């Protein structure tokens, strides 16, 4: 079985938990308070920004055929940041000035540590799992969201066809990397897949609860 199918089967209970998270279902049903959605926007803006040096750090380690696609990912991330800025301005959300929440901070550190310390195939696993998680998650939201919702342009960014194609491309490349990997590396790739899925769940939880740093409750 191709690596991605194998992992998505193995991690089905976690994946189901992620896709059923109340942040997604309440956003889909129009029940998510704007202020909670804004928490997600501010945090994800920081995450997407941090994804740029993550991708940039992969390029020197990537096979030649991945250089241009990875450069394309950086360009897409810059466009995504503009989309956040445009939406924030349209709905009156202040994007900047909030520090990274605990979970977001940890996830960003995990990205960077992976980029520098893990193998290329392991780091590519994190990239694929994070993108696939966002595509599947926002498809849950899109399935019931009012087309007129002010959040629709953001939802469409990850749930739409162009993103589906990109995730499909990553999947093919990751399956090929896994084919070339030895048994130990393939096992570690599975561990990175699982950790990334857990971070994605934690990210929805962070947004839904407006998480503070543990022990530093300022409210
Ligand atoms: C993505 C994201 C998708 N924006 N935020 C999290 C927490 N996980 C995955 O990645 P991108 O870089 O926006 O395509």
Short mmCIF file of C-alpha atoms and ligand atoms in Angstrom, two decimals:
data_model
loop_
_atom_site.label_atom_id
_atom_site.label_comp_id
_atom_site.label_asym_id
_atom_site.label_seq_id
_atom_site.Cartn_x
_atom_site.Cartn_y
_atom_site.Cartn_z
CA UNK A 1 0.00 0.00 0.00
CA UNK A 2 1.37 3.49 -0.76
CA UNK A 3 2.81 5.21 2.31
CA UNK A 4 0.18 7.95 2.60
CA UNK A 5 -2.74 5.49 2.41
CA UNK A 6 -1.00 3.28 4.94
CA UNK A 7 -0.62 6.17 7.39
CA UNK A 8 -4.10 7.57 6.85
CA UNK A 9 -5.48 4.08 7.56
CA UNK A 10 -3.30 3.58 10.61
CA UNK A 11 -4.16 7.03 11.98
CA UNK A 12 -7.86 6.93 11.11
CA UNK A 13 -9.08 7.36 14.73
CA UNK A 14 -6.94 10.49 15.16
CA UNK A 15 -7.91 11.80 11.74
CA UNK A 16 -11.61 11.30 12.54
CA UNK A 17 -11.14 13.13 15.81
CA UNK A 18 -9.49 16.02 13.95
CA UNK A 19 -12.25 16.27 11.33
CA UNK A 20 -14.95 16.16 14.01
CA UNK A 21 -13.36 18.90 16.09
CA UNK A 22 -15.89 21.43 17.32
CA UNK A 23 -13.89 24.32 15.92
CA UNK A 24 -14.65 22.96 12.45
CA UNK A 25 -18.25 21.87 13.00
CA UNK A 26 -19.20 25.09 14.80
CA UNK A 27 -17.55 27.21 12.09
CA UNK A 28 -19.40 25.16 9.46
CA UNK A 29 -22.71 25.69 11.25
CA UNK A 30 -22.19 29.43 11.69
CA UNK A 31 -22.00 28.93 15.47
CA UNK A 32 -18.39 29.98 15.96
CA UNK A 33 -18.18 33.40 17.67
CA UNK A 34 -16.26 35.90 15.53
CA UNK A 35 -13.79 36.52 18.33
CA UNK A 36 -12.88 32.81 18.46
CA UNK A 37 -12.46 32.69 14.70
CA UNK A 38 -10.21 35.73 15.00
CA UNK A 39 -8.06 33.79 17.50
CA UNK A 40 -7.52 31.17 14.82
CA UNK A 41 -6.78 33.86 12.18
CA UNK A 42 -4.14 35.59 14.29
CA UNK A 43 -2.46 32.33 15.21
CA UNK A 44 -2.56 30.84 11.74
CA UNK A 45 -1.16 34.03 10.27
CA UNK A 46 1.89 33.48 12.49
CA UNK A 47 2.02 29.81 11.55
CA UNK A 48 1.90 30.49 7.80
CA UNK A 49 4.61 33.12 8.19
CA UNK A 50 6.78 30.57 10.02
CA UNK A 51 6.12 27.99 7.31
CA UNK A 52 8.17 30.15 4.89
CA UNK A 53 11.56 29.56 6.59
CA UNK A 54 10.52 25.93 7.11
CA UNK A 55 10.13 25.45 3.36
CA UNK A 56 13.21 27.55 2.62
CA UNK A 57 15.29 25.31 4.91
CA UNK A 58 14.18 22.25 2.96
CA UNK A 59 15.28 23.53 -0.45
CA UNK A 60 19.05 22.93 -0.06
CA UNK A 61 18.31 19.37 1.09
CA UNK A 62 15.71 18.60 -1.56
CA UNK A 63 16.25 16.66 -4.78
CA UNK A 64 16.74 18.99 -7.76
CA UNK A 65 13.23 18.27 -9.07
CA UNK A 66 11.72 19.68 -5.85
CA UNK A 67 13.47 23.07 -5.91
CA UNK A 68 11.00 24.85 -8.14
CA UNK A 69 7.87 23.30 -6.56
CA UNK A 70 9.12 24.28 -3.09
CA UNK A 71 9.87 27.81 -4.29
CA UNK A 72 6.29 27.81 -5.57
CA UNK A 73 5.07 26.87 -2.09
CA UNK A 74 6.84 29.93 -0.67
CA UNK A 75 5.14 32.15 -3.24
CA UNK A 76 1.79 30.57 -2.37
CA UNK A 77 2.40 31.19 1.33
CA UNK A 78 3.08 34.87 0.65
CA UNK A 79 -0.22 35.05 -1.23
CA UNK A 80 -1.93 33.33 1.68
CA UNK A 81 -0.61 35.97 4.06
CA UNK A 82 -2.11 38.61 1.77
CA UNK A 83 -5.43 36.79 1.86
CA UNK A 84 -5.34 36.85 5.68
CA UNK A 85 -4.57 40.57 5.60
CA UNK A 86 -7.36 41.27 3.12
CA UNK A 87 -9.93 39.26 5.15
CA UNK A 88 -8.81 40.77 8.44
CA UNK A 89 -9.21 44.28 7.02
CA UNK A 90 -12.63 43.37 5.59
CA UNK A 91 -13.99 42.11 8.91
CA UNK A 92 -12.12 44.41 11.30
CA UNK A 93 -9.73 41.91 12.88
CA UNK A 94 -6.32 43.13 14.05
CA UNK A 95 -3.95 40.42 12.86
CA UNK A 96 -0.64 41.59 14.23
CA UNK A 97 0.60 42.11 17.77
CA UNK A 98 -0.55 38.88 19.39
CA UNK A 99 2.27 36.52 20.35
CA UNK A 100 2.15 32.85 19.38
CA UNK A 101 0.00 30.76 21.72
CA UNK A 102 1.65 27.83 23.46
CA UNK A 103 0.48 25.19 20.98
CA UNK A 104 1.32 27.35 17.98
CA UNK A 105 4.75 28.13 19.39
CA UNK A 106 5.42 24.42 19.96
CA UNK A 107 4.20 23.52 16.46
CA UNK A 108 6.44 26.16 14.87
CA UNK A 109 9.46 24.92 16.85
CA UNK A 110 8.61 21.39 15.73
CA UNK A 111 8.56 22.56 12.10
CA UNK A 112 11.95 24.19 12.36
CA UNK A 113 13.55 21.34 14.31
CA UNK A 114 12.22 18.93 11.71
CA UNK A 115 13.59 21.02 8.85
CA UNK A 116 17.08 21.06 10.33
CA UNK A 117 17.35 17.75 12.17
CA UNK A 118 15.14 15.21 10.46
CA UNK A 119 15.80 13.61 7.09
CA UNK A 120 14.34 15.26 3.99
CA UNK A 121 11.73 12.50 3.66
CA UNK A 122 10.72 12.96 7.30
CA UNK A 123 10.39 16.72 6.86
CA UNK A 124 8.42 16.22 3.65
CA UNK A 125 6.10 13.95 5.64
CA UNK A 126 5.36 16.85 8.00
CA UNK A 127 4.68 19.14 5.03
CA UNK A 128 2.27 16.67 3.44
CA UNK A 129 0.47 15.77 6.68
CA UNK A 130 -0.07 19.45 7.59
CA UNK A 131 -1.37 20.36 4.12
CA UNK A 132 -3.58 17.27 3.90
CA UNK A 133 -4.95 18.00 7.38
CA UNK A 134 -5.88 21.54 6.37
CA UNK A 135 -7.44 20.45 3.09
CA UNK A 136 -9.60 17.78 4.74
CA UNK A 137 -10.47 19.99 7.71
CA UNK A 138 -11.63 22.95 5.67
CA UNK A 139 -13.63 20.65 3.39
CA UNK A 140 -15.65 19.72 6.49
CA UNK A 141 -16.34 23.43 7.02
CA UNK A 142 -17.10 24.14 3.37
CA UNK A 143 -19.65 21.30 3.24
CA UNK A 144 -22.13 23.31 5.34
CA UNK A 145 -20.89 26.87 5.37
CA UNK A 146 -23.10 29.64 4.03
CA UNK A 147 -21.59 30.80 0.70
CA UNK A 148 -22.09 34.38 1.85
CA UNK A 149 -20.05 33.81 5.02
CA UNK A 150 -17.31 36.37 5.51
CA UNK A 151 -14.96 33.47 6.18
CA UNK A 152 -15.66 31.80 2.85
CA UNK A 153 -12.57 33.09 0.97
CA UNK A 154 -10.30 31.63 3.67
CA UNK A 155 -12.17 28.33 3.70
CA UNK A 156 -11.98 28.07 -0.08
CA UNK A 157 -8.23 28.67 -0.02
CA UNK A 158 -7.63 25.25 1.56
CA UNK A 159 -10.82 23.39 0.58
CA UNK A 160 -10.68 24.35 -3.11
CA UNK A 161 -9.54 22.50 -6.23
CA UNK A 162 -6.15 24.19 -6.61
CA UNK A 163 -5.20 23.17 -3.08
CA UNK A 164 -6.54 19.65 -3.69
CA UNK A 165 -4.22 19.39 -6.70
CA UNK A 166 -1.26 20.60 -4.68
CA UNK A 167 -1.97 18.05 -1.92
CA UNK A 168 -2.27 15.35 -4.59
CA UNK A 169 1.14 16.31 -5.95
CA UNK A 170 2.70 16.20 -2.46
CA UNK A 171 1.13 12.79 -1.89
CA UNK A 172 2.71 11.33 -5.02
CA UNK A 173 6.11 12.75 -4.13
CA UNK A 174 5.91 11.55 -0.53
CA UNK A 175 4.91 8.05 -1.63
CA UNK A 176 7.97 8.01 -3.92
CA UNK A 177 10.26 9.18 -1.09
CA UNK A 178 8.86 6.44 1.15
CA UNK A 179 9.53 3.85 -1.55
CA UNK A 180 13.18 4.83 -1.51
CA UNK A 181 13.42 4.95 2.29
CA UNK A 182 14.75 2.10 4.38
CA UNK A 183 12.56 0.40 6.97
CA UNK A 184 13.83 2.54 9.88
CA UNK A 185 13.36 5.81 8.06
CA UNK A 186 9.90 4.75 6.93
CA UNK A 187 8.98 4.04 10.56
CA UNK A 188 10.22 7.48 11.57
CA UNK A 189 8.22 9.03 8.73
CA UNK A 190 5.15 7.38 10.25
CA UNK A 191 6.02 8.89 13.63
CA UNK A 192 6.30 12.36 12.07
CA UNK A 193 2.96 11.82 10.33
CA UNK A 194 1.35 10.98 13.65
CA UNK A 195 2.95 13.89 15.53
CA UNK A 196 1.85 16.35 12.85
CA UNK A 197 -1.71 15.03 13.05
CA UNK A 198 -1.65 15.53 16.82
CA UNK A 199 -0.36 19.08 16.40
CA UNK A 200 -3.18 19.78 13.96
CA UNK A 201 -5.75 18.58 16.50
CA UNK A 202 -4.05 20.67 19.18
CA UNK A 203 -4.22 23.70 16.88
CA UNK A 204 -8.03 23.42 16.55
CA UNK A 205 -8.27 22.95 20.29
CA UNK A 206 -6.13 26.04 20.86
CA UNK A 207 -8.38 28.11 18.58
CA UNK A 208 -11.60 26.78 20.11
CA UNK A 209 -10.52 27.49 23.68
CA UNK A 210 -8.51 30.67 23.15
CA UNK A 211 -5.67 28.92 24.94
CA UNK A 212 -3.31 30.82 27.21
CA UNK A 213 0.21 29.68 28.10
CA UNK A 214 -0.17 27.11 30.89
CA UNK A 215 0.24 28.75 34.29
CA UNK A 216 0.22 32.26 32.82
CA UNK A 217 -3.51 32.94 32.75
CA UNK A 218 -3.83 36.67 32.26
CA UNK A 219 -7.64 36.87 32.28
C1 LIG B 1 -1.72 24.72 7.48
C2 LIG B 1 -1.92 25.92 8.15
C3 LIG B 1 -1.70 24.63 6.00
N1 LIG B 1 -2.10 27.08 7.49
N2 LIG B 1 -1.99 25.95 9.50
C4 LIG B 1 -1.82 24.81 10.18
C5 LIG B 1 -1.87 24.86 11.67
N3 LIG B 1 -1.63 23.64 9.57
C6 LIG B 1 -1.56 23.58 8.23
O1 LIG B 1 -0.50 25.10 5.54
P1 LIG B 1 -0.38 26.31 4.51
O2 LIG B 1 1.03 26.65 4.75
O3 LIG B 1 -1.32 27.39 4.97
O4 LIG B 1 -0.72 25.79 3.19
#
